[in-house]
Amino acid sequence: MGELRGTHVPVLLERCLELLAPALGRGGRTVHVDATLGLAGHAEAVLEAHPETVLIGLDRDTEALAHARVRLARFADRVHLEHAVYDELPDVLDRLGYPGIDGILFDLGVSSLQLDAPDRGFAYAQDAPLDMRMDQTRGVTAEEVVNTYAHPDLARVLRVYGEEKFAGRIASAILRERERGRITSSARLAELVRESIPAPARRTGGHPAKRTFQALRIEVNRELAALETALPSALDALTVGGRMVVLSYHSLEDRLTKAALADRVRSKGPVDLPVELPGSGPTFRLLSRGAELPGEAEVAANPRAASVRLRAAERLDPNATEQGRTDRERSRRRVKGMHQPGTGSA
């Protein structure tokens, strides 16, 4: 392993530590999962703050794991680093013998290492081979997607994963170009995208190739499919009082996170019953109202935090939840009864 490539400033570090602290600092050994370990900035801070916490760090990027292993060497007796995607969490926990966890962090999207390493092909501002695999040991590359997908499939990827309004035009330009020769360069692809977008649209919204590169990266790494599986598994693995924090960087990730949490924080029983039916109450509570955004100071210190959206939740004790619902419903019935005819209410 050579010198560390790129710089790494953990996004919303203090807020993440604050949210995880009640779950990880409740006494005795606790287990925390960093589902997107990267260069281990968040993980290192968690281990420093909680001397009795065991860390399970997951990452599909072998280069990131190598750097993280060096960074976390002084905590080696309470660290497990696993070459795995976050949707493989249940298998990892089974293999390591942990029936439950107390905290988990998802810092989604592309890492600083991947963005700053020009040979990885993630950055549209630097010329590189069209790879974009987070795990360079397996899977298809962006070059294969660009050069083999039919027009409808390529346009769908750009439209759905990149939310690109000009997906059809870009796909057509790619197909015309590959008739002349295989597209292998990230710089050439970025130029094709720029030429396909009308001039007025190119003047707003940042680099014209941003959405196309995002879409290809998501397709190559199956990011949304893996996340859709991983979030429910992570919530299921949390013990009572355990907490999950998710940092998302575009609306597609945030939408999946919001949906996964919404399913757990609402009651599934009939609303007009005076008591919560067993097993029908909410199993989690949200730790913030909506998605939290970064402050000006955070963005100034770390421009890559500009688009982050934070959501967090805590697992509830089902017995306490049902009791709380019962008390609330009794109160509602008393108030309602005071206003019925013949009750003597004013």
Coordinates of N, CA and C in Angstrom, one line a residue, residues 103-328:
G103 N -25.2 0.3 17.4 CA -25.1 1.5 16.6 C -24.7 1.1 15.1
I104 N -25.2 1.9 14.2 CA -24.7 1.7 12.8 C -24.7 3.0 12.1
L105 N -23.7 3.3 11.3 CA -23.6 4.5 10.5 C -23.5 4.1 9.0
F106 N -24.3 4.8 8.2 CA -24.1 4.7 6.7 C -23.7 6.1 6.2
D107 N -22.5 6.2 5.6 CA -22.1 7.4 5.0 C -22.0 7.1 3.5
L108 N -23.1 7.4 2.8 CA -23.3 6.8 1.5 C -22.6 7.6 0.4
G109 N -22.6 7.0 -0.8 CA -22.0 7.7 -2.0 C -20.6 7.3 -2.1
V110 N -19.9 8.1 -3.0 CA -18.5 7.8 -3.3 C -17.6 8.4 -2.2
S111 N -16.5 7.8 -1.9 CA -15.6 8.2 -0.8 C -14.6 9.2 -1.4
S112 N -13.9 9.9 -0.4 CA -12.9 10.8 -0.8 C -11.7 10.1 -1.5
L113 N -11.4 8.9 -1.1 CA -10.4 8.1 -1.8 C -10.7 7.9 -3.2
Q114 N -11.9 7.5 -3.5 CA -12.4 7.2 -4.9 C -12.4 8.4 -5.7
L115 N -12.9 9.5 -5.1 CA -13.0 10.8 -5.9 C -11.6 11.3 -6.3
D116 N -10.7 11.2 -5.3 CA -9.4 11.9 -5.5 C -8.4 11.0 -6.2
A117 N -8.7 9.7 -6.4 CA -7.8 8.9 -7.2 C -8.1 8.9 -8.6
P118 N -7.4 9.6 -9.5 CA -7.8 9.8 -10.9 C -7.9 8.5 -11.7
D119 N -7.2 7.4 -11.3 CA -7.2 6.2 -12.0 C -8.5 5.4 -11.8
R120 N -9.3 5.8 -10.8 CA -10.6 5.1 -10.5 C -11.7 5.4 -11.5
G121 N -11.7 6.6 -12.1 CA -12.7 7.0 -13.1 C -13.9 7.5 -12.6
F122 N -14.0 7.9 -11.3 CA -15.2 8.5 -10.7 C -15.4 10.0 -11.1
A123 N -14.3 10.7 -11.3 CA -14.3 12.2 -11.4 C -14.4 12.6 -12.9
Y124 N -15.4 13.4 -13.2 CA -15.6 13.8 -14.6 C -14.6 14.9 -14.9
A125 N -13.9 15.5 -13.9 CA -13.0 16.6 -14.2 C -11.6 16.1 -14.5
Q126 N -11.3 14.8 -14.4 CA -10.0 14.3 -14.6 C -10.1 13.1 -15.6
D127 N -9.2 13.0 -16.5 CA -9.2 11.9 -17.5 C -8.7 10.6 -16.9
A128 N -9.5 9.6 -17.1 CA -9.1 8.3 -16.5 C -9.9 7.2 -17.3
P129 N -9.4 5.9 -17.1 CA -10.2 4.8 -17.7 C -11.6 4.8 -17.0
L130 N -12.6 4.4 -17.8 CA -14.0 4.4 -17.3 C -14.2 3.1 -16.4
D131 N -13.8 3.2 -15.2 CA -14.0 2.0 -14.3 C -15.2 2.2 -13.4
M132 N -15.1 3.0 -12.4 CA -16.1 3.4 -11.4 C -16.5 2.3 -10.5
R133 N -15.8 1.2 -10.5 CA -16.2 0.1 -9.5 C -15.6 0.5 -8.1
M134 N -16.4 0.4 -7.1 CA -15.9 0.6 -5.7 C -15.1 -0.6 -5.3
D135 N -15.5 -1.8 -5.8 CA -14.7 -3.0 -5.5 C -14.1 -3.4 -6.9
Q136 N -12.8 -3.1 -7.0 CA -12.1 -3.4 -8.3 C -11.8 -4.9 -8.5
T137 N -12.3 -5.7 -7.6 CA -12.0 -7.2 -7.7 C -13.2 -7.9 -8.4
R138 N -14.3 -7.2 -8.7 CA -15.4 -7.9 -9.3 C -16.4 -6.8 -9.9
G139 N -17.3 -7.4 -10.7 CA -18.3 -6.5 -11.3 C -18.0 -5.9 -12.6
V140 N -19.0 -5.4 -13.3 CA -18.8 -4.7 -14.6 C -18.3 -3.3 -14.3
T141 N -17.7 -2.7 -15.3 CA -17.1 -1.4 -15.3 C -18.1 -0.4 -16.0
A142 N -17.9 0.9 -15.8 CA -18.6 1.9 -16.5 C -18.4 1.8 -18.0
E143 N -17.2 1.4 -18.3 CA -16.8 1.3 -19.8 C -17.7 0.2 -20.4
E144 N -18.0 -0.9 -19.7 CA -18.8 -1.9 -20.2 C -20.3 -1.5 -20.4
V145 N -20.7 -0.7 -19.4 CA -22.1 -0.2 -19.4 C -22.3 0.8 -20.6
V146 N -21.3 1.7 -20.8 CA -21.4 2.7 -21.8 C -21.3 2.1 -23.2
N147 N -20.6 1.0 -23.3 CA -20.3 0.5 -24.7 C -21.2 -0.7 -25.0
T148 N -22.0 -1.2 -24.1 CA -22.8 -2.4 -24.4 C -24.3 -2.2 -24.2
Y149 N -24.7 -1.3 -23.4 CA -26.1 -1.1 -23.1 C -26.9 -0.6 -24.4
A150 N -28.1 -1.2 -24.6 CA -28.9 -0.6 -25.7 C -29.4 0.8 -25.3
H151 N -29.9 1.5 -26.3 CA -30.3 2.9 -26.0 C -31.4 3.0 -25.0
P152 N -32.4 2.2 -25.0 CA -33.5 2.3 -23.9 C -32.9 2.0 -22.5
D153 N -32.0 1.1 -22.4 CA -31.4 0.7 -21.1 C -30.5 1.8 -20.6
L154 N -29.7 2.4 -21.5 CA -28.8 3.4 -21.1 C -29.5 4.7 -20.7
A155 N -30.6 5.0 -21.5 CA -31.4 6.2 -21.2 C -32.1 6.0 -19.9
R156 N -32.6 4.8 -19.6 CA -33.2 4.6 -18.3 C -32.3 4.8 -17.1
V157 N -31.1 4.3 -17.2 CA -30.1 4.4 -16.2 C -29.8 5.9 -15.9
L158 N -29.6 6.7 -17.0 CA -29.3 8.1 -16.8 C -30.5 8.9 -16.2
R159 N -31.7 8.5 -16.7 CA -32.9 9.2 -16.3 C -33.3 8.9 -14.8
V160 N -33.2 7.6 -14.4 CA -33.6 7.2 -13.1 C -32.6 7.4 -12.1
Y161 N -31.3 7.0 -12.3 CA -30.3 7.2 -11.3 C -29.6 8.5 -11.3
G162 N -29.7 9.2 -12.5 CA -29.0 10.5 -12.5 C -30.1 11.6 -12.5
E163 N -31.3 11.3 -12.6 CA -32.4 12.3 -12.7 C -32.1 13.3 -13.8
E164 N -31.6 12.8 -14.9 CA -31.1 13.6 -16.1 C -32.2 13.8 -17.1
K165 N -32.6 15.1 -17.3 CA -33.7 15.5 -18.2 C -33.3 15.1 -19.6
F166 N -32.0 15.1 -20.0 CA -31.6 14.9 -21.4 C -31.1 13.5 -21.6
A167 N -31.6 12.6 -20.8 CA -31.1 11.2 -20.9 C -31.1 10.6 -22.3
G168 N -32.2 10.8 -23.0 CA -32.3 10.3 -24.3 C -31.3 10.8 -25.3
R169 N -31.1 12.2 -25.2 CA -30.1 12.8 -26.1 C -28.7 12.3 -25.8
I170 N -28.4 12.2 -24.5 CA -27.0 11.7 -24.1 C -26.8 10.3 -24.6
A171 N -27.8 9.4 -24.4 CA -27.7 8.0 -24.8 C -27.5 8.0 -26.3
S172 N -28.2 8.8 -27.1 CA -28.0 8.8 -28.5 C -26.6 9.2 -28.9
A173 N -26.1 10.2 -28.3 CA -24.7 10.7 -28.6 C -23.7 9.6 -28.2
I174 N -23.9 8.9 -27.2 CA -23.0 7.8 -26.8 C -23.1 6.7 -27.9
L175 N -24.3 6.3 -28.3 CA -24.4 5.3 -29.3 C -23.7 5.7 -30.6
R176 N -23.9 7.0 -31.0 CA -23.2 7.4 -32.2 C -21.7 7.4 -32.1
E177 N -21.2 7.8 -30.9 CA -19.7 7.8 -30.7 C -19.2 6.4 -30.7
R178 N -19.9 5.4 -30.1 CA -19.3 4.1 -30.1 C -19.3 3.3 -31.4
E179 N -20.1 3.9 -32.4 CA -20.0 3.3 -33.7 C -18.7 3.6 -34.4
R180 N -18.1 4.8 -33.9 CA -16.8 5.1 -34.4 C -15.6 4.4 -33.7
G181 N -15.9 4.1 -32.5 CA -14.9 3.4 -31.7 C -15.3 3.3 -30.2
R182 N -14.7 2.4 -29.5 CA -15.1 2.1 -28.1 C -14.8 3.4 -27.2
I183 N -15.7 3.7 -26.3 CA -15.5 4.8 -25.4 C -14.8 4.3 -24.2
T184 N -13.6 4.8 -23.9 CA -12.8 4.3 -22.8 C -12.3 5.4 -21.8
S185 N -12.5 6.6 -22.2 CA -12.0 7.7 -21.4 C -13.1 8.5 -20.7
S186 N -12.9 8.8 -19.4 CA -13.9 9.6 -18.7 C -13.9 11.0 -19.2
A187 N -12.8 11.6 -19.7 CA -12.8 12.9 -20.3 C -13.7 12.9 -21.6
R188 N -13.5 11.9 -22.4 CA -14.3 11.9 -23.7 C -15.8 11.7 -23.4
L189 N -16.1 10.9 -22.4 CA -17.5 10.8 -22.0 C -18.1 12.1 -21.5
A190 N -17.3 12.8 -20.6 CA -17.8 14.0 -20.1 C -18.0 15.1 -21.2
E191 N -17.2 15.0 -22.2 CA -17.3 15.9 -23.4 C -18.6 15.6 -24.2
L192 N -18.8 14.3 -24.4 CA -20.0 13.9 -25.1 C -21.3 14.4 -24.4
V193 N -21.3 14.3 -23.1 CA -22.4 14.7 -22.3 C -22.6 16.2 -22.4
R194 N -21.5 16.9 -22.3 CA -21.6 18.4 -22.4 C -22.2 18.8 -23.8
E195 N -21.7 18.2 -24.8 CA -22.2 18.5 -26.2 C -23.7 18.1 -26.4
S196 N -24.2 17.2 -25.6 CA -25.6 16.7 -25.8 C -26.6 17.6 -25.1
I197 N -26.1 18.4 -24.1 CA -27.0 19.2 -23.3 C -27.1 20.6 -23.9
P198 N -28.3 21.2 -24.1 CA -28.5 22.5 -24.7 C -27.7 23.5 -23.9
A199 N -27.2 24.5 -24.6 CA -26.3 25.5 -24.0 C -27.0 26.2 -22.8
P200 N -28.3 26.6 -22.8 CA -28.9 27.3 -21.7 C -28.8 26.4 -20.4
A201 N -29.0 25.1 -20.6 CA -29.0 24.1 -19.5 C -27.6 23.9 -18.9
R202 N -26.6 24.1 -19.8 CA -25.2 23.9 -19.3 C -24.8 25.0 -18.4
R203 N -25.5 26.1 -18.4 CA -25.0 27.3 -17.6 C -25.5 27.2 -16.1
T204 N -26.3 26.2 -15.8 CA -26.8 26.1 -14.4 C -26.6 24.7 -13.9
G205 N -26.6 24.5 -12.6 CA -26.6 23.2 -12.0 C -25.2 22.5 -12.0
G206 N -24.1 23.2 -12.1 CA -22.8 22.6 -12.0 C -22.4 22.0 -13.2
H207 N -21.4 21.1 -13.1 CA -20.8 20.4 -14.3 C -21.9 19.6 -15.1
P208 N -22.0 19.8 -16.4 CA -23.1 19.1 -17.1 C -23.0 17.5 -17.0
A209 N -21.8 17.0 -16.8 CA -21.7 15.5 -16.7 C -21.9 15.0 -15.3
K210 N -22.2 15.8 -14.4 CA -22.4 15.3 -13.0 C -23.4 14.3 -12.8
R211 N -24.6 14.5 -13.4 CA -25.7 13.5 -13.2 C -25.4 12.2 -14.0
T212 N -24.8 12.3 -15.2 CA -24.5 11.1 -15.9 C -23.5 10.2 -15.2
F213 N -22.4 10.8 -14.6 CA -21.4 10.1 -13.9 C -22.0 9.5 -12.6
Q214 N -22.9 10.2 -11.9 CA -23.6 9.7 -10.8 C -24.4 8.4 -11.2
A215 N -25.1 8.5 -12.3 CA -26.0 7.4 -12.7 C -25.2 6.2 -13.0
L216 N -24.1 6.4 -13.8 CA -23.2 5.2 -14.1 C -22.6 4.6 -12.9
R217 N -22.2 5.4 -11.9 CA -21.6 4.9 -10.7 C -22.6 4.0 -9.9
I218 N -23.9 4.5 -9.8 CA -24.9 3.8 -9.1 C -25.2 2.5 -9.8
E219 N -25.3 2.5 -11.2 CA -25.6 1.3 -11.9 C -24.4 0.3 -11.8
V220 N -23.2 0.7 -11.9 CA -22.0 -0.2 -11.8 C -22.0 -0.9 -10.4
N221 N -22.3 -0.1 -9.4 CA -22.1 -0.6 -8.0 C -23.4 -1.1 -7.4
R222 N -24.5 -1.1 -8.1 CA -25.8 -1.5 -7.6 C -26.1 -0.8 -6.3
E223 N -25.8 0.4 -6.2 CA -25.9 1.1 -4.9 C -27.3 1.1 -4.3
L224 N -28.3 1.5 -5.1 CA -29.6 1.6 -4.6 C -30.2 0.3 -4.3
A225 N -30.0 -0.7 -5.1 CA -30.5 -2.1 -4.8 C -29.9 -2.6 -3.5
A226 N -28.6 -2.4 -3.3 CA -27.9 -2.8 -2.0 C -28.5 -2.0 -0.9
L227 N -28.7 -0.7 -1.0 CA -29.2 0.1 0.1 C -30.6 -0.3 0.5
E228 N -31.4 -0.6 -0.5 CA -32.8 -1.0 -0.3 C -32.9 -2.3 0.6
T229 N -31.9 -3.2 0.4 CA -31.9 -4.4 1.2 C -31.2 -4.2 2.5
A230 N -30.2 -3.3 2.5 CA -29.4 -3.1 3.7 C -30.1 -2.4 4.9
L231 N -30.9 -1.4 4.5 CA -31.5 -0.6 5.6 C -32.5 -1.4 6.5
P232 N -33.4 -2.2 5.9 CA -34.2 -3.0 6.8 C -33.4 -4.0 7.6
S233 N -32.3 -4.6 7.0 CA -31.5 -5.5 7.8 C -30.8 -4.8 8.9
A234 N -30.3 -3.6 8.7 CA -29.6 -2.9 9.8 C -30.6 -2.5 10.9
L235 N -31.8 -2.1 10.6 CA -32.8 -1.8 11.6 C -33.1 -3.1 12.4
D236 N -33.3 -4.2 11.7 CA -33.6 -5.4 12.4 C -32.5 -5.8 13.4
A237 N -31.2 -5.5 13.0 CA -30.1 -6.0 13.8 C -29.9 -5.1 15.1
L238 N -30.5 -3.9 15.2 CA -30.3 -3.1 16.3 C -31.0 -3.6 17.6
T239 N -30.3 -3.5 18.7 CA -31.0 -3.9 20.0 C -31.8 -2.7 20.4
V240 N -32.7 -2.9 21.5 CA -33.5 -1.9 22.0 C -32.6 -0.7 22.5
G241 N -32.9 0.5 22.1 CA -32.0 1.6 22.4 C -30.9 1.8 21.4
G242 N -30.7 0.9 20.5 CA -29.7 1.1 19.4 C -30.1 2.1 18.4
R243 N -29.1 2.7 17.8 CA -29.4 3.9 16.9 C -28.7 3.7 15.5
M244 N -29.4 4.2 14.5 CA -28.9 4.2 13.1 C -28.8 5.6 12.7
V245 N -27.7 6.0 12.0 CA -27.5 7.3 11.4 C -27.2 7.1 10.0
V246 N -27.9 7.8 9.1 CA -27.6 7.7 7.6 C -27.3 9.1 7.0
L247 N -26.2 9.2 6.3 CA -25.8 10.4 5.6 C -26.0 10.1 4.1
S248 N -27.0 10.8 3.5 CA -27.2 10.7 2.1 C -26.8 11.9 1.3
Y249 N -26.5 11.7 0.0 CA -25.9 12.9 -0.7 C -26.7 13.2 -2.0
H250 N -27.8 12.4 -2.2 CA -28.7 12.8 -3.3 C -30.1 12.2 -3.0
S251 N -31.1 12.7 -3.7 CA -32.5 12.5 -3.3 C -32.8 11.0 -3.4
L252 N -32.2 10.2 -4.3 CA -32.6 8.8 -4.4 C -32.2 8.1 -3.1
E253 N -31.0 8.3 -2.6 CA -30.6 7.6 -1.3 C -31.5 8.1 -0.2
D254 N -31.8 9.4 -0.1 CA -32.5 10.0 1.0 C -34.0 9.4 0.9
R255 N -34.5 9.3 -0.3 CA -35.9 8.8 -0.4 C -36.0 7.3 0.1
L256 N -35.0 6.5 -0.2 CA -35.0 5.1 0.3 C -34.9 5.1 1.8
T257 N -34.0 6.0 2.4 CA -33.9 6.0 3.8 C -35.1 6.5 4.5
K258 N -35.7 7.5 4.0 CA -37.0 8.0 4.6 C -38.1 7.0 4.6
A259 N -38.2 6.2 3.5 CA -39.2 5.2 3.4 C -39.0 4.0 4.4
A260 N -37.7 3.6 4.5 CA -37.4 2.6 5.4 C -37.7 2.9 6.9
L261 N -37.4 4.2 7.2 CA -37.7 4.6 8.6 C -39.2 4.8 8.8
A262 N -39.9 5.4 7.8 CA -41.3 5.6 8.0 C -42.1 4.4 8.3
D263 N -41.6 3.3 7.7 CA -42.3 2.0 7.9 C -42.2 1.5 9.4
R264 N -41.1 2.0 10.1 CA -40.9 1.5 11.4 C -41.4 2.5 12.5
V265 N -41.7 3.7 12.2 CA -42.0 4.7 13.2 C -43.5 5.0 13.3
R266 N -44.3 4.3 12.5 CA -45.7 4.5 12.6 C -46.4 3.2 13.1
S267 N -47.5 3.4 13.8 CA -48.3 2.3 14.3 C -49.0 1.6 13.1
K268 N -49.1 0.3 13.2 CA -49.8 -0.4 12.1 C -51.2 -0.9 12.6
G269 N -51.6 -0.5 13.8 CA -52.9 -0.9 14.3 C -53.9 0.1 13.9
P270 N -55.2 -0.3 14.1 CA -56.3 0.6 13.8 C -56.2 1.9 14.7
V271 N -56.4 3.0 14.1 CA -56.2 4.3 14.9 C -57.3 4.5 15.9
D272 N -58.5 3.9 15.7 CA -59.6 4.2 16.7 C -59.7 3.2 17.8
L273 N -58.7 2.3 18.0 CA -58.7 1.4 19.1 C -58.2 2.1 20.3
P274 N -58.7 1.8 21.5 CA -58.2 2.5 22.8 C -56.8 2.0 23.2
V275 N -56.4 0.9 22.7 CA -55.1 0.3 23.1 C -54.4 -0.1 21.8
E276 N -53.0 -0.2 21.9 CA -52.2 -0.7 20.8 C -52.3 -2.2 20.8
L277 N -52.6 -2.8 19.7 CA -52.6 -4.2 19.6 C -51.2 -4.7 19.7
P278 N -50.9 -5.9 20.3 CA -49.6 -6.4 20.5 C -48.9 -6.5 19.1
G279 N -47.7 -6.0 19.0 CA -46.9 -6.1 17.8 C -47.3 -5.1 16.7
S280 N -48.2 -4.2 17.0 CA -48.6 -3.3 15.9 C -48.1 -1.9 16.2
G281 N -47.4 -1.6 17.3 CA -46.9 -0.3 17.6 C -45.7 0.0 16.9
P282 N -45.3 1.3 16.9 CA -44.0 1.7 16.2 C -42.8 1.0 16.9
T283 N -41.8 0.6 16.2 CA -40.6 0.0 16.7 C -39.4 0.9 16.8
F284 N -39.6 2.1 16.1 CA -38.5 3.1 16.2 C -39.1 4.4 16.3
R285 N -38.2 5.4 16.8 CA -38.6 6.8 16.8 C -37.5 7.6 16.1
L286 N -38.0 8.6 15.4 CA -37.0 9.5 14.7 C -36.3 10.4 15.7
L287 N -35.1 10.7 15.4 CA -34.3 11.5 16.3 C -34.2 12.9 15.8
S288 N -34.8 13.2 14.6 CA -34.9 14.6 14.1 C -36.1 14.7 13.3
R289 N -36.6 16.0 13.2 CA -37.8 16.2 12.3 C -37.3 16.4 10.9
G290 N -37.6 15.4 10.1 CA -37.2 15.5 8.7 C -35.7 15.2 8.6
A291 N -35.1 15.6 7.4 CA -33.7 15.4 7.2 C -32.9 16.7 7.7
E292 N -31.8 16.4 8.4 CA -31.0 17.5 8.9 C -30.0 17.9 7.8
L293 N -29.8 19.2 7.7 CA -28.9 19.7 6.7 C -27.6 20.3 7.3
P294 N -26.5 20.4 6.6 CA -25.3 20.9 7.2 C -25.4 22.4 7.4
G295 N -24.7 22.9 8.4 CA -24.6 24.3 8.7 C -23.6 25.0 7.8
E296 N -23.6 26.3 7.8 CA -22.7 27.1 6.9 C -21.2 26.8 7.3
A297 N -20.9 26.6 8.6 CA -19.6 26.4 9.1 C -19.1 25.0 8.6
E298 N -20.0 24.0 8.6 CA -19.7 22.7 8.1 C -19.3 22.7 6.6
V299 N -20.1 23.4 5.8 CA -19.9 23.4 4.4 C -18.6 24.2 4.1
A300 N -18.3 25.3 4.8 CA -17.1 26.0 4.6 C -15.9 25.2 4.9
A301 N -15.9 24.4 6.0 CA -14.8 23.6 6.4 C -14.6 22.4 5.4
N302 N -15.8 21.9 4.9 CA -15.8 20.7 4.1 C -16.8 20.8 3.0
P303 N -16.4 21.3 1.8 CA -17.4 21.6 0.7 C -18.1 20.3 0.3
R304 N -17.6 19.1 0.5 CA -18.3 17.9 0.1 C -19.5 17.6 1.0
A305 N -19.6 18.4 2.0 CA -20.8 18.2 2.9 C -22.0 19.0 2.4
A306 N -21.8 19.8 1.4 CA -22.9 20.7 1.0 C -24.2 20.0 0.7
S307 N -24.2 18.8 0.1 CA -25.4 18.1 -0.3 C -25.9 17.1 0.7
V308 N -25.3 17.0 1.8 CA -25.6 15.9 2.8 C -27.0 16.1 3.4
R309 N -27.7 15.0 3.6 CA -28.9 14.9 4.4 C -28.8 13.9 5.4
L310 N -29.0 14.2 6.7 CA -28.9 13.3 7.8 C -30.2 12.8 8.3
R311 N -30.4 11.5 8.5 CA -31.6 11.0 9.2 C -31.1 10.0 10.2
A312 N -31.8 9.9 11.3 CA -31.4 9.0 12.4 C -32.7 8.5 13.1
A313 N -32.5 7.3 13.7 CA -33.6 6.7 14.5 C -33.1 5.8 15.6
E314 N -34.0 5.6 16.6 CA -33.6 4.8 17.7 C -34.7 3.7 17.9
R315 N -34.2 2.5 18.2 CA -35.1 1.3 18.4 C -35.8 1.5 19.8
L316 N -37.1 1.3 19.8 CA -37.9 1.4 21.0 C -38.1 0.0 21.7
D317 N -38.4 0.1 23.0 CA -38.8 -1.0 23.7 C -40.3 -1.2 23.4
P318 N -40.6 -2.4 22.8 CA -42.0 -2.5 22.4 C -43.0 -2.5 23.5
N319 N -42.6 -2.9 24.7 CA -43.5 -2.9 25.9 C -43.8 -1.4 26.3
A320 N -42.7 -0.6 26.3 CA -42.9 0.8 26.7 C -43.7 1.5 25.6
T321 N -43.5 1.1 24.4 CA -44.3 1.7 23.3 C -45.8 1.5 23.4
E322 N -46.1 0.2 23.7 CA -47.5 -0.1 23.8 C -48.1 0.6 25.0
Q323 N -47.4 0.7 26.2 CA -47.9 1.3 27.3 C -48.1 2.8 27.0
G324 N -47.2 3.4 26.3 CA -47.3 4.8 26.0 C -48.5 5.1 25.1
R325 N -48.8 4.2 24.2 CA -50.0 4.4 23.3 C -51.2 4.2 24.1
T326 N -51.2 3.2 25.1 CA -52.4 3.0 25.9 C -52.7 4.3 26.7
D327 N -51.7 4.8 27.3 CA -51.9 6.0 28.2 C -52.4 7.2 27.3
R328 N -51.9 7.4 26.1 CA -52.4 8.4 25.3 C -53.8 8.3 24.8

